PDB file of C-alpha atoms in Angstrom:
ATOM      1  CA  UNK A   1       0.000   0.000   0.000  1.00  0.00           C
ATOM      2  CA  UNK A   2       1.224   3.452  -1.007  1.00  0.00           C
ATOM      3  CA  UNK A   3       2.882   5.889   1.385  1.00  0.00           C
ATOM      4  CA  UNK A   4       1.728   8.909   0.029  1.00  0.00           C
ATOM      5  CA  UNK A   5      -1.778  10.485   1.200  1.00  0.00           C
ATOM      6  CA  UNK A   6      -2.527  11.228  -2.574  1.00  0.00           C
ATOM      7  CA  UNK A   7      -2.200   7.600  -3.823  1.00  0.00           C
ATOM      8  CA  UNK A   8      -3.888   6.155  -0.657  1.00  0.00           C
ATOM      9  CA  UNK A   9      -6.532   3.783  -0.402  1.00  0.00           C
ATOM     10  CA  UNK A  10     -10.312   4.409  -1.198  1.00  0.00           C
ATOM     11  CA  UNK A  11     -12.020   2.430   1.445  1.00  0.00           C
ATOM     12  CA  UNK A  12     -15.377   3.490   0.235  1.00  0.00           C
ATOM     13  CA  UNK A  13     -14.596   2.091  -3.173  1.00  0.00           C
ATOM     14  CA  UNK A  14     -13.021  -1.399  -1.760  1.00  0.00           C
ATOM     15  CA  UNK A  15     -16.066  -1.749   0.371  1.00  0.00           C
ATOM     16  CA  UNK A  16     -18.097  -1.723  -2.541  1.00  0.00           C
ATOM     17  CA  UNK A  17     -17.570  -5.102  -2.458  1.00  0.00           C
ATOM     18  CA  UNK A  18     -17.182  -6.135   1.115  1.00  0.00           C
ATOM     19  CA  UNK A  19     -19.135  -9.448   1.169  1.00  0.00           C
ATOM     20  CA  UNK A  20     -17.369 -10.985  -1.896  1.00  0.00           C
ATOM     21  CA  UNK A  21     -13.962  -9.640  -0.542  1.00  0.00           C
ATOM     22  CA  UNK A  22     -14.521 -11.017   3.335  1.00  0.00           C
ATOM     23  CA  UNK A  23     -15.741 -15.192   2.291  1.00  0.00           C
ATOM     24  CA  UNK A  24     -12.290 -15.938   1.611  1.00  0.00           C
ATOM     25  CA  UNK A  25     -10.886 -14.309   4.786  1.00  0.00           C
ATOM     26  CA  UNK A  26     -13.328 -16.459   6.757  1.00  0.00           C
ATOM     27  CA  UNK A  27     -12.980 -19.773   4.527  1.00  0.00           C
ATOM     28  CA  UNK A  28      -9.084 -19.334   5.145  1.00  0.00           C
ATOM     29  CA  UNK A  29     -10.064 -18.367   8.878  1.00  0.00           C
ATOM     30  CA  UNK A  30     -11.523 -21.702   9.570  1.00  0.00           C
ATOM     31  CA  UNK A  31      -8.915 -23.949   8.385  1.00  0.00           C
ATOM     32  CA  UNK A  32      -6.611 -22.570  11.214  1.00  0.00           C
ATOM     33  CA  UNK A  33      -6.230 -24.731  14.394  1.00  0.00           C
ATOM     34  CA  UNK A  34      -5.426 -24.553  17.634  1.00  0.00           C
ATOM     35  CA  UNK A  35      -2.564 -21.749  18.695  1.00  0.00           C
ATOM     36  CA  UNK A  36       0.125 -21.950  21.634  1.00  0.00           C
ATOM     37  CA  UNK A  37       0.418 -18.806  23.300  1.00  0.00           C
ATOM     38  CA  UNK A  38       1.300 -15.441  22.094  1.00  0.00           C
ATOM     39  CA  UNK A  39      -0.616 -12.323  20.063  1.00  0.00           C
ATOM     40  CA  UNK A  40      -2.089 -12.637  17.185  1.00  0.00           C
ATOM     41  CA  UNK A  41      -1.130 -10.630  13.949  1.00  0.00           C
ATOM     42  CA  UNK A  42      -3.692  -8.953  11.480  1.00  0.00           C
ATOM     43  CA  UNK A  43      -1.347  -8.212   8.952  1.00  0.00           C
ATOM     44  CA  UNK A  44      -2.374  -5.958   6.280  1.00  0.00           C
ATOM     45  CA  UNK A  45      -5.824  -5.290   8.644  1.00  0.00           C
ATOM     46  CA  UNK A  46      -6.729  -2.799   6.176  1.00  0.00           C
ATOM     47  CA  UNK A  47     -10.066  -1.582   7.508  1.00  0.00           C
ATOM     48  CA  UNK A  48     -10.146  -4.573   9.683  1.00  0.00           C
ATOM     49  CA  UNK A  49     -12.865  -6.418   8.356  1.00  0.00           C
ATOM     50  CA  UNK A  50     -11.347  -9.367   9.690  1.00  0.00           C
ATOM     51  CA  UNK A  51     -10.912  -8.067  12.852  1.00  0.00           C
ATOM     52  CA  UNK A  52     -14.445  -9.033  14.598  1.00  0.00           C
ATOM     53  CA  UNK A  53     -14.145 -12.517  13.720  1.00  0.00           C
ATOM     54  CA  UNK A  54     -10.101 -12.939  14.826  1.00  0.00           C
ATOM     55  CA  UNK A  55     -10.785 -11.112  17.748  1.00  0.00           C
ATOM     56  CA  UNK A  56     -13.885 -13.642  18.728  1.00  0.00           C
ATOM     57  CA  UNK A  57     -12.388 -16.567  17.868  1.00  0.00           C
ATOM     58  CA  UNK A  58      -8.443 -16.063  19.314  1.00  0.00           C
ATOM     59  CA  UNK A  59      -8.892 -13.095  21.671  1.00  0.00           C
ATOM     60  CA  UNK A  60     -11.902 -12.995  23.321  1.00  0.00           C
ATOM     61  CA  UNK A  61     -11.420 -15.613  25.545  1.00  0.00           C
ATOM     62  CA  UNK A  62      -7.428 -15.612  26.129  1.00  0.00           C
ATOM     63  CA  UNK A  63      -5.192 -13.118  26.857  1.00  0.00           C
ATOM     64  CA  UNK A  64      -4.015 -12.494  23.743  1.00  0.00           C
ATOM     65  CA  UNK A  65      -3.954  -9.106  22.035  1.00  0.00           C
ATOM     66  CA  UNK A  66      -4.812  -8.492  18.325  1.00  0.00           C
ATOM     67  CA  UNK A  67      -2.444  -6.604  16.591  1.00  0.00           C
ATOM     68  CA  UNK A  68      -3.315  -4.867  13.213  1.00  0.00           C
ATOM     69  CA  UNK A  69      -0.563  -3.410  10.545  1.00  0.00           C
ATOM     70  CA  UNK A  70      -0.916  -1.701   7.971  1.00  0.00           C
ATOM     71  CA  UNK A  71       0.402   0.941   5.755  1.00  0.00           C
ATOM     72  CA  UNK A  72      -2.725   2.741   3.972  1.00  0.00           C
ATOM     73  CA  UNK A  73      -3.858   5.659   6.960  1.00  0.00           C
ATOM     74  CA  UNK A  74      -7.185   5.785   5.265  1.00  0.00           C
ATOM     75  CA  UNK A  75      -7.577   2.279   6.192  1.00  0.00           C
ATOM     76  CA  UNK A  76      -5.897   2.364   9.487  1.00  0.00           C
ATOM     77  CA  UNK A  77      -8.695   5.421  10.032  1.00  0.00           C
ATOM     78  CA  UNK A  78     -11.311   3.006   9.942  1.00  0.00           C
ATOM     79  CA  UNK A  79      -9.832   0.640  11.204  1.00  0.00           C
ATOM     80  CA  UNK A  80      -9.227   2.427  14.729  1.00  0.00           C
ATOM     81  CA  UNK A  81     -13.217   3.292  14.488  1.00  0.00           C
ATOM     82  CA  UNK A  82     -14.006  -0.658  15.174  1.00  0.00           C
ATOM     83  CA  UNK A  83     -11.490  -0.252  18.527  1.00  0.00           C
ATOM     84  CA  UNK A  84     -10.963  -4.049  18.001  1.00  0.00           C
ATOM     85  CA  UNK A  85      -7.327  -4.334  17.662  1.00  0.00           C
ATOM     86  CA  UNK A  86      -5.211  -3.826  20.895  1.00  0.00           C
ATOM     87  CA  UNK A  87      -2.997  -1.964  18.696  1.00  0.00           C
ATOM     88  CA  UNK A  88      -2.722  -0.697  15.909  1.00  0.00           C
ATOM     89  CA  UNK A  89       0.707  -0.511  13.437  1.00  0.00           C
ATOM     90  CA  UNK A  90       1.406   2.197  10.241  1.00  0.00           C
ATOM     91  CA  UNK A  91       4.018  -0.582   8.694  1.00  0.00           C
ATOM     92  CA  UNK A  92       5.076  -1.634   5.290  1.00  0.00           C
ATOM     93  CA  UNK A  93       4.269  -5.548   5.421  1.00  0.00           C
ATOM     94  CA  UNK A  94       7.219  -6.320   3.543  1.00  0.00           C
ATOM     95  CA  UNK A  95       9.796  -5.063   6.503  1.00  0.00           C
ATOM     96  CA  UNK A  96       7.276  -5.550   9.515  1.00  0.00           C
ATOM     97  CA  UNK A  97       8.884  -7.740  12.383  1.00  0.00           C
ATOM     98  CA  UNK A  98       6.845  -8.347  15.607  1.00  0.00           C
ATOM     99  CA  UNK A  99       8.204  -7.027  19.262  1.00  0.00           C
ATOM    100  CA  UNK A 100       7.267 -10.737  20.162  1.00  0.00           C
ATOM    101  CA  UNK A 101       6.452 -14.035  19.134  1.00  0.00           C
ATOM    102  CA  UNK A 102       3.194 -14.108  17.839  1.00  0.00           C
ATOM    103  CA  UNK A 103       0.856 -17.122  17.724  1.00  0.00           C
ATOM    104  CA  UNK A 104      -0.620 -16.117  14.368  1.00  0.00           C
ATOM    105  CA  UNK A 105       0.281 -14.275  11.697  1.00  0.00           C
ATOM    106  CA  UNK A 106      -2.943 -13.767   9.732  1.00  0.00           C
ATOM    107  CA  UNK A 107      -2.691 -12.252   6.418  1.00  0.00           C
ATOM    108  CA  UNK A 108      -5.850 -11.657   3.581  1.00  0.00           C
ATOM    109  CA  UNK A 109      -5.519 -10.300   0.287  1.00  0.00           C
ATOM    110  CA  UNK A 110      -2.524  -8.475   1.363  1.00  0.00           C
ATOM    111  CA  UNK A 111       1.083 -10.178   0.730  1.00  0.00           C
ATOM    112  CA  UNK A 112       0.489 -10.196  -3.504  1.00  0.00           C
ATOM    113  CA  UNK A 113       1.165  -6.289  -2.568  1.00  0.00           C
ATOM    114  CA  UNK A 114       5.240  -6.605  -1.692  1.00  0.00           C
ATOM    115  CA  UNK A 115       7.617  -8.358  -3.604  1.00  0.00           C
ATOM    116  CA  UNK A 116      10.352 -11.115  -2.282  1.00  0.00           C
ATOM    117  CA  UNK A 117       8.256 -13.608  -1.199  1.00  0.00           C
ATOM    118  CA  UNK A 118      11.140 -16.297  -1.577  1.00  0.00           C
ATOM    119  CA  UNK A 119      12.610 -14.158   1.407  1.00  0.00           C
ATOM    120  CA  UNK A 120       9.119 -12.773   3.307  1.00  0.00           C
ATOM    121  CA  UNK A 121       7.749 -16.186   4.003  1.00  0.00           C
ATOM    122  CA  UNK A 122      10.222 -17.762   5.412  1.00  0.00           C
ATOM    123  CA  UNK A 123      11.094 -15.163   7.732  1.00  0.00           C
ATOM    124  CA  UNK A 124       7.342 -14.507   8.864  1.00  0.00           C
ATOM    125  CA  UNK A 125       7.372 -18.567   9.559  1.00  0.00           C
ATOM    126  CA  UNK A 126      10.303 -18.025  11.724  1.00  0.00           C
ATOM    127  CA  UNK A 127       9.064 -15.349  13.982  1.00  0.00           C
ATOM    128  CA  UNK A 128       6.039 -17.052  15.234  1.00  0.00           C
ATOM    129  CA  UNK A 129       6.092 -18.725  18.202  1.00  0.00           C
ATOM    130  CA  UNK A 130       6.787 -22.251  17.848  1.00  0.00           C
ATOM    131  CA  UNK A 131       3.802 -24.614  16.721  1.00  0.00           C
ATOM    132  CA  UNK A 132       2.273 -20.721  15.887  1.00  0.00           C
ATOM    133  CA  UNK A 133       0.596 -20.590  12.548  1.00  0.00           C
ATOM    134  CA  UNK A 134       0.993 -18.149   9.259  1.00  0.00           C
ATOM    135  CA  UNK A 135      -2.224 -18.176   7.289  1.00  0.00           C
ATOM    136  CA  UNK A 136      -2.261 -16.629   3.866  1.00  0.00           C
ATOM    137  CA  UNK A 137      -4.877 -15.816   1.266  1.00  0.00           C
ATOM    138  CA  UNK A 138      -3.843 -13.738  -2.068  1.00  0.00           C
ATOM    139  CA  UNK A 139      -5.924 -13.542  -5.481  1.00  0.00           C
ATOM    140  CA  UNK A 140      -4.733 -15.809  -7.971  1.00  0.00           C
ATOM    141  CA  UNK A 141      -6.367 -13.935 -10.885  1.00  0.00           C
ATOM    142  CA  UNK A 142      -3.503 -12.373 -12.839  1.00  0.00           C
ATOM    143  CA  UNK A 143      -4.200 -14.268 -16.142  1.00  0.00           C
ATOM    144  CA  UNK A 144      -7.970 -14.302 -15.994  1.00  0.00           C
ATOM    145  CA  UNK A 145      -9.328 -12.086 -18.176  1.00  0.00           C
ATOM    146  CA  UNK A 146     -10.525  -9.330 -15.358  1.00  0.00           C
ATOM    147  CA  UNK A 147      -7.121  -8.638 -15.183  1.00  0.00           C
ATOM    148  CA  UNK A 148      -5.256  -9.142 -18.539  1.00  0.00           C
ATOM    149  CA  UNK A 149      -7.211  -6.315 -20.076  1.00  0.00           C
ATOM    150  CA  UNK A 150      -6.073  -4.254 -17.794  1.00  0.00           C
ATOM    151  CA  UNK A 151      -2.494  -4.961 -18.572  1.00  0.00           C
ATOM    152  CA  UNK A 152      -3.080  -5.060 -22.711  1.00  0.00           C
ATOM    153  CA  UNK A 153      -5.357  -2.219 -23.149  1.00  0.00           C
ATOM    154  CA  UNK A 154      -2.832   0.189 -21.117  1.00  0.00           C
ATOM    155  CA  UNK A 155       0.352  -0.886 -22.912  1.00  0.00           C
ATOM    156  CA  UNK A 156      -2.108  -0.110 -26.322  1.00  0.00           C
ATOM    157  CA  UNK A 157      -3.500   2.676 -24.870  1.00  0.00           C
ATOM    158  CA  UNK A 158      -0.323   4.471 -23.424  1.00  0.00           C
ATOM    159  CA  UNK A 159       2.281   2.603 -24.642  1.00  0.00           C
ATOM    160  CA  UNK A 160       5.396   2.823 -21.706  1.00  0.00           C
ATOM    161  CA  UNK A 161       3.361   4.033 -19.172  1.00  0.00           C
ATOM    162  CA  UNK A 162       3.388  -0.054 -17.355  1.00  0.00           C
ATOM    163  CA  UNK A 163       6.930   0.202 -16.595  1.00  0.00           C
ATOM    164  CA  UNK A 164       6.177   2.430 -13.872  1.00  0.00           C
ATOM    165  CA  UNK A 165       3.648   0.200 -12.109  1.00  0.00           C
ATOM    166  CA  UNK A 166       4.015  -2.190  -9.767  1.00  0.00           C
ATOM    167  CA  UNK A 167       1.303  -5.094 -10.171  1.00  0.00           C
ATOM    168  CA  UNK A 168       0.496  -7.151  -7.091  1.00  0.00           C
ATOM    169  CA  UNK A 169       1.422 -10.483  -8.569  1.00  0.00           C
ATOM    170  CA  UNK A 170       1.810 -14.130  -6.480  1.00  0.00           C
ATOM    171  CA  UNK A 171       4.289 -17.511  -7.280  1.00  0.00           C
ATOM    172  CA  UNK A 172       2.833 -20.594  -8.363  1.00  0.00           C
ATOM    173  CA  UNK A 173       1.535 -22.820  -5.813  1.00  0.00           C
ATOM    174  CA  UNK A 174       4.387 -25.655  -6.656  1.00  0.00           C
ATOM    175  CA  UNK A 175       7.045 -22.509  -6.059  1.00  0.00           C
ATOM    176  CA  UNK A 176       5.180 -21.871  -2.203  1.00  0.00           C
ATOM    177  CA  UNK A 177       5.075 -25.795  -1.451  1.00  0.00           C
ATOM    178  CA  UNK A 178       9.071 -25.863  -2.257  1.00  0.00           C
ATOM    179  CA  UNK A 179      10.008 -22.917  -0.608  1.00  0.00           C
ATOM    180  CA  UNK A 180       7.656 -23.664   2.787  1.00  0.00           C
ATOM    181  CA  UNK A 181       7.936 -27.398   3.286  1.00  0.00           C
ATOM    182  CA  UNK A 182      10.852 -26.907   5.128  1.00  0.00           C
ATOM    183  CA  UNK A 183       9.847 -24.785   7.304  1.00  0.00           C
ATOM    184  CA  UNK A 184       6.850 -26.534   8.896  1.00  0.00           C
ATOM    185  CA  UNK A 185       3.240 -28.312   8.155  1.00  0.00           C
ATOM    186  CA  UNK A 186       2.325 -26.671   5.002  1.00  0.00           C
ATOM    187  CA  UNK A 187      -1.611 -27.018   3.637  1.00  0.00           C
ATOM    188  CA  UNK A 188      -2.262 -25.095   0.244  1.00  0.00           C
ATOM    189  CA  UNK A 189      -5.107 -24.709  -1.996  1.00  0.00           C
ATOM    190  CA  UNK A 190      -7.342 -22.838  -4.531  1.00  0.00           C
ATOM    191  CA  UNK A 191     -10.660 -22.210  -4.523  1.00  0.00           C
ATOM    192  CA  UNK A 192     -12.488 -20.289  -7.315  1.00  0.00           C
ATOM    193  CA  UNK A 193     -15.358 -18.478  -6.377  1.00  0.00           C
ATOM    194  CA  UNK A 194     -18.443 -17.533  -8.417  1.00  0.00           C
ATOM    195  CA  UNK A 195     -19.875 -14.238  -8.097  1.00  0.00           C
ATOM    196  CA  UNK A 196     -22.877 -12.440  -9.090  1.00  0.00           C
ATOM    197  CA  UNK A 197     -21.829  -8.948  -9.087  1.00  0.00           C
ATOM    198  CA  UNK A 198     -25.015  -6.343  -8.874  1.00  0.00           C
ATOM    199  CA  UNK A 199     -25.514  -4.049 -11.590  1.00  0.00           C
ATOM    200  CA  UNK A 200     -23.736  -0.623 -11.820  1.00  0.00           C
ATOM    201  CA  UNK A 201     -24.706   2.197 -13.020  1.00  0.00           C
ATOM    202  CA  UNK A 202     -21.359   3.133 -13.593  1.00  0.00           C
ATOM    203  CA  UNK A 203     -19.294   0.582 -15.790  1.00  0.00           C
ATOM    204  CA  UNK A 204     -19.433  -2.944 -15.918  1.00  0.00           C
ATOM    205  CA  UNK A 205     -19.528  -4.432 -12.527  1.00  0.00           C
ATOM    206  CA  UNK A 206     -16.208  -6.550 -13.457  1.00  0.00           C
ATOM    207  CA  UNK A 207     -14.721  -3.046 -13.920  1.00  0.00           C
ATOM    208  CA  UNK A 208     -15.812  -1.941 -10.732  1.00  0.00           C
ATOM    209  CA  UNK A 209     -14.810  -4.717  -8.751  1.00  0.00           C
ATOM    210  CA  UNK A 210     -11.160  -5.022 -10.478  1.00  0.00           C
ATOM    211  CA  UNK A 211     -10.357  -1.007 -10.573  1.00  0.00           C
ATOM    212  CA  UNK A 212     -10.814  -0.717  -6.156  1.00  0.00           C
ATOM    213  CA  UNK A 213      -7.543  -3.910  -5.985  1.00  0.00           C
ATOM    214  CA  UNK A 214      -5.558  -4.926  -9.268  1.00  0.00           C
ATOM    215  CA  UNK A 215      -6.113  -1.714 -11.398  1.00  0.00           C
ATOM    216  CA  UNK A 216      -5.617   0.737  -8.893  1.00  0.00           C
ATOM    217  CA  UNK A 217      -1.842   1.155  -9.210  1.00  0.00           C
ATOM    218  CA  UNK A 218      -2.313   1.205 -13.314  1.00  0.00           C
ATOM    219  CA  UNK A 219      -4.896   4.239 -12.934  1.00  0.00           C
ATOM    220  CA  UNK A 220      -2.830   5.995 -10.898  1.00  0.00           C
ATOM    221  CA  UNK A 221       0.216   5.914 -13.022  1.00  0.00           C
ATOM    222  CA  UNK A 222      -2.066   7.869 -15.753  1.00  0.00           C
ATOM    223  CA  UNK A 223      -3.297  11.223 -16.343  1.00  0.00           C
ATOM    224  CA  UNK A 224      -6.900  11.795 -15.475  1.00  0.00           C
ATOM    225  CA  UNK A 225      -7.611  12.216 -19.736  1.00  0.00           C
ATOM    226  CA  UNK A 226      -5.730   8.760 -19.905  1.00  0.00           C
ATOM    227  CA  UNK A 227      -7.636   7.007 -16.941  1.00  0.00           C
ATOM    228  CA  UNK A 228     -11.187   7.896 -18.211  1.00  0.00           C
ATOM    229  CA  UNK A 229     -10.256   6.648 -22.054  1.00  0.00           C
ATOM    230  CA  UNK A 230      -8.683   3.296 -20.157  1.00  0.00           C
ATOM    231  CA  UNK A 231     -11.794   2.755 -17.877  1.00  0.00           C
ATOM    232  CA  UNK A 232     -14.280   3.740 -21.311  1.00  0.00           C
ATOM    233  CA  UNK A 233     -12.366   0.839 -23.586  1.00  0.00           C
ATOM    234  CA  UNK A 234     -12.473  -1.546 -20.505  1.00  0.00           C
ATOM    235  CA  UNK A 235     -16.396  -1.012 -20.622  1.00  0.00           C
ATOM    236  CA  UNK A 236     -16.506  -1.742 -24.019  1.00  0.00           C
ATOM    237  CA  UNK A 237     -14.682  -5.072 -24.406  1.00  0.00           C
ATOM    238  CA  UNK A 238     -14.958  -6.653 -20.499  1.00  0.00           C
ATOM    239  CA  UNK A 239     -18.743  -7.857 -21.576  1.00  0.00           C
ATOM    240  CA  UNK A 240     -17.320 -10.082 -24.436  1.00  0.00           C
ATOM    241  CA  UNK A 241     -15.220 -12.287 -20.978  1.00  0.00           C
ATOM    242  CA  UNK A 242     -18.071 -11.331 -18.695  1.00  0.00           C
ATOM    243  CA  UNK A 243     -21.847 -10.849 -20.345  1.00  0.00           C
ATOM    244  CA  UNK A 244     -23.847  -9.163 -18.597  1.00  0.00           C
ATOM    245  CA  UNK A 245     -27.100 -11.061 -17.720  1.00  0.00           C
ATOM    246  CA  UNK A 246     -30.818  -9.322 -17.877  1.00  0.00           C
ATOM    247  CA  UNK A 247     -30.887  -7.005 -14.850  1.00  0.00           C
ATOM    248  CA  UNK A 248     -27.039  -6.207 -15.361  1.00  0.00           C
ATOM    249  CA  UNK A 249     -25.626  -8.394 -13.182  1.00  0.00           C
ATOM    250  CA  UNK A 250     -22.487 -10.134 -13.939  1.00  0.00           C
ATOM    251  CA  UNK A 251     -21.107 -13.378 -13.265  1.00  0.00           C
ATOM    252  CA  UNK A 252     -17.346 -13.310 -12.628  1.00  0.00           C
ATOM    253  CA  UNK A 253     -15.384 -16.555 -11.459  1.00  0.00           C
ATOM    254  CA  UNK A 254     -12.367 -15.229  -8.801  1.00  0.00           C
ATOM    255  CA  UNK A 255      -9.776 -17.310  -8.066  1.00  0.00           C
ATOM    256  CA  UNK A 256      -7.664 -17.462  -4.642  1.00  0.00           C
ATOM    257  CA  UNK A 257      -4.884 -19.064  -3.225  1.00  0.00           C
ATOM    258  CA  UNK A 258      -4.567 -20.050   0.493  1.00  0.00           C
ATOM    259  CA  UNK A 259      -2.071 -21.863   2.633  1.00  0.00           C
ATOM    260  CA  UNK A 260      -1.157 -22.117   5.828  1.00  0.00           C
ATOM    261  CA  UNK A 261       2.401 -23.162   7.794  1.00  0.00           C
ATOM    262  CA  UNK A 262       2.600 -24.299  11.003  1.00  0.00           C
ATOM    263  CA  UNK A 263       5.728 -23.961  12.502  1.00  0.00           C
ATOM    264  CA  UNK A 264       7.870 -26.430  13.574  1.00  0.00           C
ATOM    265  CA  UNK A 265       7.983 -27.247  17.640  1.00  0.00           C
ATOM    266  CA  UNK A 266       5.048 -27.024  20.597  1.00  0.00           C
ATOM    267  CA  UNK A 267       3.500 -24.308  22.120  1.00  0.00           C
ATOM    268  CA  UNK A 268       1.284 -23.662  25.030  1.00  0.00           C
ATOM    269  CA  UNK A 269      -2.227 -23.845  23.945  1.00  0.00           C
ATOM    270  CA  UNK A 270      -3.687 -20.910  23.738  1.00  0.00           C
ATOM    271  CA  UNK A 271      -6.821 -21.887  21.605  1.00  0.00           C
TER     272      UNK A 271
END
């Protein structure tokens, strides 16, 4: 997430879409088992949508605190607002290390954001207490159509402008297993999810989903002139991938990956 105020996150526009963007937080949420002791890491809270449902199931009950990070002070904002998190952290992900050993280390739709995941993983795994747990879910959409036509119509559109962005982007599931199996218990999957977007009055819904996460860093690498004539040729040609159905609805198939590492060694229980 962005440093700069100007190029922050809109959380009005990413909660557009709260419901679709929250199942896979609490799909990956209930694959997680028991925890030794220690706090328990939001990482990349955003608005902390997750936060009710970590705080109920680790917190509540224990003594241990709930920690959100993030880097997006929009999102932090509203974040503080729910005053679940014990604390909360302005942090770039990608260099965050925990005062102490936490039991979980809970990231959604956040880690496809920073680069070096060959090095990140690995040394999230090995700050967690031991038997603690590192649960991940990113997108794993980049070659779906929702997100190629981003990429295509921009480099056709205004032709050099890409080599200034920085796309989220993920490894391939084989690449996780190699690099985590050492490290731990490691359970990975995908899930694709179908959804039926509402109608918009404003765009295709596809659009509207896609240009609050993966096309946000592409629009703001453009002039407002070269934004709108983007957004207007993504209108015209997403409907040929993603028809539109009577009351303008779309359907649009999402895939995510998830996996989870528990480290090696025993814990107290906490959970």
């Amino acid at each position: 997430m962005s440093d700069a105020p100007q190029n922050d996150w809109d959380p009005g526009t990413y909660h557009r879409f709260r419901g679709y963007r929250l199942r896979p937080a609490l799909d990956l949420l209930s694959r997680i088992g028991s925890l030794p002791k220690g706090d328990v890491i939001d990482l990349g809270c955003g608005a902390g949508d997750v936060a009710p449902d970590l705080h109920l199931r680790f917190c509540k009950t224990t003594r241990a605190k709930l920690i959100g990070v993030d880097k997006s002070p929009a999102m932090l904002q509203q974040a503080r607002a729910l005053a679940l998190h014990d604390r909360l952290d302005a942090a770039d992900i990608a260099l965050w290390e925990p005062h102490d050993a936490p039991a979980l280390i809970f990231s959604n739709a956040s880690l496809h954001w920073s680069n070096d995941h060959r090095s990140l993983l690995p040394r999230l795994v090995s700050a967690l207490a031991p038997g603690g747990t590192l649960a991940v879910q990113v997108p794993h959409q980049n070659n779906a159509p929702s997100h190629r036509l981003w990429r295509t119509l921009a480099d056709e559109l205004c032709p050099g402008r890409m080599s200034e962005v920085d796309l989220p982007s993920v490894l391939l599931p084989a690449q996780y297993i190699h690099l985590l199996e050492g490290l731990g218990e490691v359970n990975l999957w995908e899930t694709e999810y179908f959804q039926k977007l509402p109608p918009s009055q404003d765009g295709h819904p596809v659009r509207r989903f896609t240009e609050a996460t993966y096309a946000r860093p592409i629009l703001q690498a453009m002039s407002d002139r070269e934004s709108e004539r983007l957004i207007r040729a993504y209108d015209d040609l997403i409907p040929k991938a993603y028809p539109l159905s009577a009351d303008g609805s779309a359907l649009f198939p999402f895939r995510r990956l998830f996996f989870t590492v528990v480290r090696a060694g025993q814990g107290a229980s906490a959970s």
